[in-house]
Amino acid sequence: MTQSVVVQVGQCGNQIGCCFWDLALREHAAVNQKGIYDEAISSFFRNVDTRVVGDGGSISKGKICSLKARAVLIDMEEGVVNEILQGPLRDVFDTKQLITDISGSGNNWAVGHRVFGSLYQDQILEKLRKSAEHCDCLQCFFIIHSMGGGTGSGLGTFLLKMLEDEFPEVYRFVTSIYPSGEDDVITSPYNSILAMKELNEHADCVLPIDNQSLFDIISKIDLMVNSGKLGTTVKPKSLVTSSSGALKTRHKKPFDAMNNIVANLLLNLTSSARFEGSLNMDLNEISMNLVPFPQLHYLVSSLTPLYTLTDVNIPPRRLDQMFSDAFSKDHQLLRADPKHSLYLACALMVRGNVHISDVRRNIERLKPSLQFVSWNQEGWKTSLCSIPPVGHSHSLLALANNTCVKPTFMELKERFMRLYKKKAHLHHYLQVEGMEESCFTEAVSSLSALIQEYNQLDATKNMPVQDLPRLSIAM
């Protein structure tokens, strides 16, 4: 069994990470009721005997003593990490695997990347190496960060290059939260474009998620609950409710519920690596099958159901409806419509009591409405994990390498150019040592080249699929 390490960077990364570890513990507790440390738990947790001082307390089998997350927590402000250390999950994190500062990055990519990157490089490397040493077979680093702030975008992409240099054989999967157009960080277009260049060059797979999509999804759930449709009720202590038990208003962005969706995405993404199934899909297979060209490694995710039943009592969707939902734009975690764009490849990761015949039947049903590139008409990759999410009979995560990501990148570029043409706020970046205007022009050129690659693919849409000549064998 392989192991993965989660590196959560910045305020957003740590809040999502905290939610992920909470849900992961609940999931394993529901499956592993005997409290035995098994391979499934070992993929994300170490079993530690806290009575042993130092690093000698790791236990590879037997009863669970004290679980420690395979995680590195990094933030250049103390607030969120301190909150985690005072919360119910405080004992899950190894305090030696945390890095914090006081001043923060001031919403400036250059401060996060150049200043704190060089200042904390050795410490970060030491923590990453320590995490790797605790693994028998380290397969993947999951980086969780936001693109709009300073620490998440700057330091988050700095350590991505470090991981590539130090652990070239270990996959780098990045969950990147993109800012919405109404983002309250004025410099977020600068931060996002500068970070995009690093993602293009140093990530194996990027799961782009935008805040607006998450907010829209939560608003729909709120609306469903308020209207009383389908007999929906909010459960006590729900992640969709506030601490007072009343539904959060639209004006207060319900970040906990939004983070819960991203955490569920990561749980489902890794389910095949953690649990048994009739058709498992390893993380290396995702990269191998879904990324035909190095830079086109942005995978649009959709999740159904979009909530956990620990949050809302909503009757389960019929199996066929679940597959249809995964391809509708309402279920995408990015504002995108994959059905009206071009697929390079698609993965369906199914959990629960679902047969391969059900998956094949739904693929055949949906295929006529989906456009795949002419050279990869059968670009499907499927997995079946027998363990469903807590409270569900089944679930589906769809990962699409699809040209529908292009509008998000184009909109980001437009927002960047509006600021950059006026040279607004540029001096904050240029006063950081090592930053020059060429950093901005190179970053926007990198993004333009990426958009052009998607344009070239889109230009092949609706072209007739040629029957490729078969290999003839001389007898």
Coordinates of C-alpha atoms in Angstrom, one line a residue:
M1 CA 0.0 0.0 0.0
T2 CA 1.2 3.5 -0.9
Q3 CA 1.2 6.6 1.3
S4 CA 0.5 10.3 0.5
V5 CA 1.5 13.5 2.3
V6 CA -0.8 16.5 2.4
V7 CA 0.9 19.9 2.4
Q8 CA -1.6 22.6 3.3
V9 CA -0.4 26.2 2.7
G10 CA -1.9 29.5 3.7
Q11 CA -5.3 30.3 5.4
C12 CA -7.4 28.6 2.7
G13 CA -5.2 25.6 2.4
N14 CA -5.2 24.9 6.1
Q15 CA -8.9 25.4 6.5
I16 CA -9.7 22.9 3.7
G17 CA -7.0 20.6 5.1
C18 CA -8.5 20.6 8.6
C19 CA -11.9 19.7 7.1
F20 CA -10.2 16.9 5.1
W21 CA -8.6 15.3 8.1
D22 CA -11.9 15.5 10.1
L23 CA -13.8 13.7 7.3
A24 CA -11.0 11.2 6.7
L25 CA -11.1 10.2 10.4
R26 CA -14.9 9.8 10.3
E27 CA -14.7 7.7 7.2
H28 CA -12.0 5.3 8.6
A29 CA -13.8 5.1 12.0
A30 CA -17.0 4.0 10.2
V31 CA -15.1 1.3 8.2
N32 CA -12.6 0.2 10.8
Q33 CA -14.7 -0.4 13.8
K34 CA -12.2 -2.7 15.5
G35 CA -9.6 0.0 15.9
I36 CA -6.9 -1.9 14.1
Y37 CA -4.1 0.0 12.3
D38 CA -4.4 -1.3 8.7
E39 CA -3.1 -0.4 5.3
A40 CA -6.1 1.8 4.5
I41 CA -5.4 4.1 7.5
S42 CA -1.7 4.0 6.9
S43 CA -2.1 5.8 3.5
F44 CA -2.7 9.1 5.3
F45 CA -2.0 8.4 9.0
R46 CA 0.9 7.2 11.1
N47 CA 0.3 5.1 14.2
V48 CA 2.4 6.5 17.1
D49 CA 3.1 5.4 20.6
T50 CA 3.1 8.7 22.4
R51 CA 4.9 7.2 25.4
V52 CA 8.1 6.9 23.2
V53 CA 10.1 10.1 23.0
G54 CA 11.4 11.1 19.6
D55 CA 10.7 9.4 16.3
G56 CA 10.9 5.9 17.6
G57 CA 7.3 5.6 18.4
S58 CA 5.9 4.5 15.1
I59 CA 3.8 1.3 15.1
S60 CA 3.3 -0.6 11.9
K61 CA 0.5 -3.0 13.0
G62 CA -1.9 -3.9 15.8
K63 CA -4.2 -1.6 17.7
I64 CA -4.4 2.1 17.0
C65 CA -2.6 4.0 19.7
S66 CA -2.4 7.6 18.5
L67 CA -3.0 8.6 14.8
K68 CA -0.8 11.4 13.4
A69 CA -1.7 12.9 10.0
R70 CA 0.9 12.7 7.2
A71 CA 0.7 16.4 6.9
V72 CA 2.8 19.6 6.8
L73 CA 1.0 22.8 7.8
I74 CA 2.4 26.1 6.6
D75 CA 1.1 29.6 7.0
M76 CA 2.8 32.9 7.4
E77 CA 0.2 34.0 9.9
E78 CA -0.5 32.2 13.1
G79 CA -4.3 32.5 13.3
V80 CA -5.6 29.5 11.4
V81 CA -2.9 27.0 12.5
N82 CA -3.4 28.1 16.2
E83 CA -7.1 27.6 15.8
I84 CA -6.5 24.1 14.5
L85 CA -4.1 23.4 17.4
Q86 CA -6.8 24.5 19.9
G87 CA -9.6 22.6 18.2
P88 CA -10.8 19.0 18.3
L89 CA -8.1 17.8 15.9
R90 CA -5.2 19.2 17.8
D91 CA -3.8 15.7 18.6
V92 CA -3.9 14.6 15.0
F93 CA -1.1 16.9 13.9
D94 CA 2.6 16.5 14.8
T95 CA 3.6 19.9 16.2
K96 CA 7.1 19.3 14.7
Q97 CA 5.5 19.5 11.2
L98 CA 4.2 23.0 11.4
I99 CA 5.7 26.2 10.1
T100 CA 4.2 29.6 10.9
D101 CA 5.2 33.3 10.9
I102 CA 3.5 36.3 12.4
S103 CA 3.5 39.0 9.7
G104 CA 1.8 37.2 6.8
S105 CA 2.4 37.8 3.1
G106 CA 0.2 40.8 2.7
N107 CA -1.7 39.4 -0.3
N108 CA 1.6 39.6 -2.3
W109 CA 2.8 36.6 -4.3
A110 CA 6.4 38.0 -4.4
V111 CA 6.5 38.1 -0.5
G112 CA 5.3 34.5 -0.2
H113 CA 7.5 33.2 -3.0
R114 CA 10.7 35.2 -2.8
V115 CA 10.9 36.5 0.8
F116 CA 9.4 33.6 2.8
G117 CA 10.4 31.0 0.2
S118 CA 14.1 31.7 0.7
L119 CA 13.7 32.4 4.5
Y120 CA 11.9 29.1 5.2
Q121 CA 13.4 26.9 2.4
D122 CA 15.5 24.8 4.7
Q123 CA 12.8 24.3 7.4
I124 CA 10.2 23.3 4.8
L125 CA 12.6 20.9 3.2
E126 CA 13.4 19.3 6.6
K127 CA 9.7 18.8 7.3
L128 CA 9.0 17.3 3.9
R129 CA 12.0 15.0 4.2
K130 CA 10.8 13.9 7.7
S131 CA 7.3 13.2 6.3
A132 CA 8.8 11.2 3.5
E133 CA 11.0 9.2 5.9
H134 CA 7.9 8.0 7.8
C135 CA 6.4 6.5 4.6
D136 CA 7.2 3.0 3.3
C137 CA 6.2 3.8 -0.2
L138 CA 5.5 7.5 -0.8
Q139 CA 3.5 8.0 -3.9
C140 CA 2.1 11.5 -3.9
F141 CA 2.2 15.0 -2.3
F142 CA -1.2 16.7 -2.2
I143 CA -0.8 20.5 -2.1
I144 CA -3.8 22.5 -1.0
H145 CA -3.7 26.3 -1.5
S146 CA -5.5 29.3 -2.9
M147 CA -4.4 31.3 -5.9
G148 CA -5.6 34.7 -4.8
G149 CA -3.6 35.4 -1.5
G150 CA 0.1 35.8 -0.9
T151 CA 1.1 32.8 1.1
G152 CA -1.0 30.2 -0.7
S153 CA -0.1 31.4 -4.2
G154 CA 3.5 32.4 -3.5
L155 CA 4.9 30.0 -0.9
G156 CA 2.5 27.2 -2.2
T157 CA 4.1 27.3 -5.7
F158 CA 7.6 27.8 -4.2
L159 CA 7.5 24.5 -2.4
L160 CA 6.1 22.9 -5.6
K161 CA 9.4 23.5 -7.3
M162 CA 11.2 22.2 -4.2
L163 CA 9.2 19.0 -4.3
E164 CA 10.1 18.5 -8.0
D165 CA 13.8 19.0 -7.2
E166 CA 13.9 16.9 -4.1
F167 CA 11.3 14.2 -4.9
P168 CA 11.2 14.0 -8.7
E169 CA 9.6 10.5 -8.7
V170 CA 6.8 11.4 -6.3
Y171 CA 3.6 12.8 -7.9
R172 CA 2.5 16.4 -7.2
F173 CA -1.3 16.8 -7.2
V174 CA -2.4 20.4 -6.5
T175 CA -5.8 21.5 -5.4
S176 CA -5.9 25.2 -6.3
I177 CA -8.8 27.5 -5.2
Y178 CA -9.2 30.2 -7.8
P179 CA -10.7 33.6 -6.8
S180 CA -14.1 34.8 -8.0
G181 CA -14.5 38.0 -9.9
E182 CA -15.9 39.6 -6.7
D183 CA -12.8 38.7 -4.7
D184 CA -11.9 41.2 -2.0
V185 CA -8.2 40.8 -2.7
I186 CA -7.5 43.5 -5.3
T187 CA -4.1 42.0 -6.2
S188 CA -5.5 38.4 -6.7
P189 CA -5.2 38.6 -10.5
Y190 CA -1.4 39.3 -10.2
N191 CA -1.0 36.5 -7.6
S192 CA -3.0 34.0 -9.7
I193 CA -1.2 34.6 -12.9
L194 CA 2.3 34.5 -11.2
A195 CA 1.2 31.2 -9.5
M196 CA -0.2 29.8 -12.8
K197 CA 3.3 29.9 -14.4
E198 CA 4.6 27.7 -11.6
L199 CA 1.7 25.3 -11.8
N200 CA 2.2 25.0 -15.6
E201 CA 5.9 24.1 -15.0
H202 CA 6.0 22.0 -11.8
A203 CA 2.7 20.2 -11.1
D204 CA 1.7 16.8 -12.4
C205 CA -2.0 17.4 -12.0
V206 CA -4.0 20.5 -10.9
L207 CA -7.6 20.4 -9.7
P208 CA -8.8 24.0 -10.3
I209 CA -11.8 24.9 -8.1
D210 CA -13.4 28.3 -8.0
N211 CA -15.0 29.9 -5.0
Q212 CA -18.0 31.1 -6.9
S213 CA -18.9 27.5 -8.0
L214 CA -18.7 26.3 -4.4
F215 CA -20.8 29.2 -3.2
D216 CA -23.4 28.5 -5.8
I217 CA -23.6 24.9 -4.8
I218 CA -24.0 25.7 -1.2
S219 CA -26.7 28.3 -2.0
K220 CA -28.6 25.6 -4.0
I221 CA -28.5 23.3 -1.0
D222 CA -29.7 26.1 1.3
L223 CA -32.5 26.8 -1.1
M224 CA -33.5 23.2 -1.3
V225 CA -33.5 23.0 2.5
N226 CA -35.5 26.2 2.9
S227 CA -38.1 25.2 0.3
G228 CA -38.6 21.9 2.0
K229 CA -38.3 20.0 -1.3
L230 CA -37.7 16.3 -1.1
G231 CA -38.3 16.4 2.6
T232 CA -34.8 17.9 3.2
T233 CA -33.8 18.8 6.7
V234 CA -30.6 20.0 8.1
K235 CA -29.1 17.7 10.7
P236 CA -27.9 19.1 14.0
K237 CA -24.3 20.3 14.0
S238 CA -24.4 20.4 10.2
L239 CA -21.5 21.9 8.2
V240 CA -24.2 23.8 6.3
T241 CA -25.4 25.5 9.4
S242 CA -24.0 28.1 11.7
S243 CA -23.1 27.4 15.3
S244 CA -26.5 28.7 16.4
G245 CA -28.2 26.1 14.2
A246 CA -29.8 28.5 11.8
L247 CA -29.0 28.5 8.1
K248 CA -26.2 30.9 7.2
T249 CA -27.4 33.8 5.2
R250 CA -26.4 34.3 1.6
H251 CA -24.4 37.4 2.6
K252 CA -22.1 35.4 4.9
K253 CA -20.1 33.1 2.7
P254 CA -20.4 29.6 4.3
F255 CA -16.7 28.7 4.0
D256 CA -17.1 25.6 6.2
A257 CA -19.6 24.0 3.9
M258 CA -17.5 25.1 0.8
N259 CA -14.4 23.5 2.3
N260 CA -16.4 20.4 3.1
I261 CA -17.0 19.9 -0.7
V262 CA -13.3 20.2 -1.5
A263 CA -12.4 17.8 1.3
N264 CA -14.9 15.3 0.0
L265 CA -13.3 15.6 -3.5
L266 CA -9.9 14.7 -2.0
L267 CA -11.5 11.8 0.0
N268 CA -13.1 10.3 -3.2
L269 CA -10.0 10.9 -5.3
T270 CA -7.9 8.8 -2.9
S271 CA -10.6 6.2 -2.0
S272 CA -9.3 3.7 -4.6
A273 CA -5.8 4.0 -3.1
R274 CA -7.1 3.4 0.4
F275 CA -9.9 0.8 0.1
E276 CA -10.5 -2.5 -1.7
G277 CA -12.5 -2.5 -4.9
S278 CA -13.1 -4.7 -8.0
L279 CA -11.4 -2.1 -10.2
N280 CA -8.9 0.1 -8.4
M281 CA -7.4 3.3 -9.9
D282 CA -4.0 4.4 -8.5
L283 CA -3.0 8.0 -8.4
N284 CA -0.3 7.4 -11.0
E285 CA -3.0 6.0 -13.4
I286 CA -4.9 9.3 -13.2
S287 CA -1.8 11.2 -14.4
M288 CA -0.9 8.5 -17.0
N289 CA -4.4 8.3 -18.5
L290 CA -5.7 11.8 -18.2
V291 CA -2.7 14.0 -19.1
P292 CA -1.8 13.4 -22.8
F293 CA 0.4 16.5 -22.9
P294 CA 2.6 17.8 -20.1
Q295 CA 1.1 21.3 -19.7
L296 CA -2.5 20.3 -20.2
H297 CA -2.8 18.8 -16.7
Y298 CA -5.8 20.8 -15.4
L299 CA -8.6 18.4 -14.5
V300 CA -12.1 19.7 -14.0
S301 CA -13.9 17.8 -11.1
S302 CA -17.5 17.1 -10.4
L303 CA -18.9 15.4 -7.4
T304 CA -22.2 13.7 -6.9
P305 CA -23.7 13.8 -4.3
L306 CA -22.3 17.2 -3.5
Y307 CA -22.9 17.0 0.2
T308 CA -22.4 14.4 2.9
L309 CA -25.4 13.0 4.7
T310 CA -23.8 14.2 7.9
D311 CA -25.0 17.6 6.7
V312 CA -28.3 17.3 5.0
N313 CA -31.0 14.6 4.9
I314 CA -31.6 14.4 1.1
P315 CA -32.9 11.2 -0.4
P316 CA -30.1 9.5 -2.4
R317 CA -30.0 10.0 -6.2
R318 CA -30.8 7.1 -8.5
L319 CA -27.7 5.6 -10.0
D320 CA -28.3 6.8 -13.6
Q321 CA -29.2 10.3 -12.3
M322 CA -25.9 10.4 -10.5
F323 CA -24.0 9.8 -13.7
S324 CA -26.0 12.5 -15.5
D325 CA -25.4 14.9 -12.7
A326 CA -21.7 14.5 -12.9
F327 CA -21.7 15.9 -16.5
S328 CA -24.1 18.7 -15.8
K329 CA -22.6 22.2 -15.3
D330 CA -24.4 22.6 -12.0
H331 CA -22.2 19.9 -10.4
Q332 CA -18.8 21.2 -11.7
L333 CA -16.5 22.6 -9.0
L334 CA -15.4 25.1 -11.6
R335 CA -17.7 27.4 -13.6
A336 CA -17.5 25.3 -16.7
D337 CA -19.7 23.3 -19.1
P338 CA -17.8 20.2 -20.2
K339 CA -20.7 18.9 -22.3
H340 CA -20.3 21.8 -24.7
S341 CA -16.5 21.6 -24.8
L342 CA -13.9 19.0 -25.9
Y343 CA -12.8 16.1 -23.8
L344 CA -9.2 14.9 -24.0
A345 CA -10.0 12.2 -21.4
C346 CA -12.3 11.4 -18.5
A347 CA -12.1 9.4 -15.3
L348 CA -15.1 8.1 -13.4
M349 CA -14.3 7.1 -9.8
V350 CA -17.3 5.3 -8.4
R351 CA -17.8 4.2 -4.8
G352 CA -20.3 1.9 -3.2
N353 CA -22.3 -1.1 -4.4
V354 CA -22.1 -0.4 -8.2
H355 CA -21.2 -2.9 -10.9
I356 CA -19.0 -2.4 -13.8
S357 CA -22.0 -3.1 -16.1
D358 CA -23.7 -0.1 -14.5
V359 CA -20.7 2.1 -15.3
R360 CA -20.4 0.8 -18.9
R361 CA -24.2 1.2 -19.5
N362 CA -24.0 4.9 -18.4
I363 CA -20.9 5.6 -20.4
E364 CA -22.7 4.3 -23.6
R365 CA -25.8 6.3 -22.7
L366 CA -23.9 9.6 -22.2
K367 CA -21.3 9.2 -25.0
P368 CA -23.4 10.6 -27.8
S369 CA -23.8 13.9 -25.9
L370 CA -20.1 14.3 -25.2
Q371 CA -17.3 15.3 -27.6
F372 CA -13.9 13.6 -27.4
V373 CA -10.8 14.5 -29.4
S374 CA -10.7 12.5 -32.6
W375 CA -7.5 10.6 -31.5
N376 CA -9.0 9.4 -28.1
Q377 CA -12.6 8.5 -28.7
E378 CA -12.4 5.8 -26.0
G379 CA -10.7 8.1 -23.5
W380 CA -12.4 6.7 -20.4
K381 CA -10.8 5.5 -17.3
T382 CA -13.0 3.9 -14.5
S383 CA -12.5 2.7 -11.0
L384 CA -14.8 0.9 -8.6
C385 CA -14.2 1.2 -4.8
S386 CA -16.5 -1.0 -2.7
I387 CA -16.5 1.3 0.3
P388 CA -19.1 4.1 -0.1
P389 CA -18.8 7.5 1.6
V390 CA -20.2 7.6 5.1
G391 CA -24.0 7.7 5.0
H392 CA -24.3 7.0 1.2
S393 CA -25.0 3.9 -0.8
H394 CA -22.8 5.2 -3.7
S395 CA -21.0 8.3 -5.0
L396 CA -19.2 9.4 -8.2
L397 CA -16.2 11.7 -8.8
A398 CA -15.7 12.6 -12.4
L399 CA -12.3 14.1 -13.5
A400 CA -12.3 15.6 -17.0
N401 CA -9.4 16.9 -19.0
N402 CA -11.6 19.2 -21.0
T403 CA -11.1 22.5 -22.9
C404 CA -13.9 24.0 -20.7
V405 CA -11.2 25.2 -18.3
K406 CA -10.1 27.8 -20.9
P407 CA -12.8 30.5 -20.1
T408 CA -11.5 30.5 -16.4
F409 CA -8.0 31.2 -17.6
M410 CA -9.1 33.8 -20.2
E411 CA -11.1 35.7 -17.5
L412 CA -8.2 35.6 -15.2
K413 CA -5.9 37.0 -17.9
E414 CA -8.5 39.8 -18.6
R415 CA -8.6 40.8 -15.0
F416 CA -4.7 40.7 -14.8
M417 CA -4.4 42.9 -17.9
R418 CA -6.9 45.5 -16.5
L419 CA -4.5 46.1 -13.6
Y420 CA -1.3 45.6 -15.4
K421 CA -2.1 48.1 -18.2
K422 CA -2.3 50.8 -15.5
K423 CA 0.7 49.4 -13.6
A424 CA -1.6 49.5 -10.6
H425 CA -0.1 48.0 -7.3
L426 CA 2.9 46.9 -9.3
H427 CA 5.4 48.8 -7.0
H428 CA 4.4 46.5 -4.1
Y429 CA 5.8 43.6 -6.1
L430 CA 8.8 45.3 -7.7
Q431 CA 10.2 46.4 -4.3
V432 CA 10.7 42.8 -3.4
E433 CA 14.3 41.7 -4.2
G434 CA 14.5 39.5 -7.3
M435 CA 11.1 40.7 -8.7
E436 CA 11.2 42.5 -12.1
E437 CA 8.6 43.4 -14.6
S438 CA 9.8 40.5 -16.7
C439 CA 8.3 38.2 -14.1
F440 CA 4.9 39.5 -15.0
T441 CA 5.4 39.4 -18.8
E442 CA 6.7 35.9 -18.6
A443 CA 3.8 34.7 -16.5
V444 CA 1.2 36.2 -18.8
S445 CA 3.0 34.8 -21.8
S446 CA 2.9 31.3 -20.2
L447 CA -0.8 31.6 -19.6
S448 CA -1.4 32.9 -23.2
A449 CA 0.5 29.9 -24.5
L450 CA -1.7 27.5 -22.4
I451 CA -4.9 29.2 -23.7
Q452 CA -3.6 28.9 -27.2
E453 CA -3.1 25.1 -26.8
Y454 CA -6.7 24.8 -25.7
N455 CA -7.7 27.0 -28.7
Q456 CA -5.9 24.6 -31.1
L457 CA -7.8 21.7 -29.6
D458 CA -11.1 23.4 -29.7
A459 CA -10.5 24.1 -33.4
T460 CA -10.6 20.3 -34.0
K461 CA -14.2 20.1 -32.6
N462 CA -16.8 18.6 -34.9
M463 CA -14.1 17.3 -37.2
P464 CA -15.0 13.8 -38.6
V465 CA -13.4 10.9 -36.7
Q466 CA -11.1 9.2 -39.1
D467 CA -10.8 5.4 -39.1
L468 CA -7.1 4.9 -38.4
P469 CA -5.5 2.3 -40.6
R470 CA -5.0 -1.0 -38.9
L471 CA -1.6 -2.6 -38.6
S472 CA -1.4 -5.3 -41.3
I473 CA 0.6 -8.4 -40.4
A474 CA 2.5 -10.1 -43.1
M475 CA 1.8 -13.9 -43.1

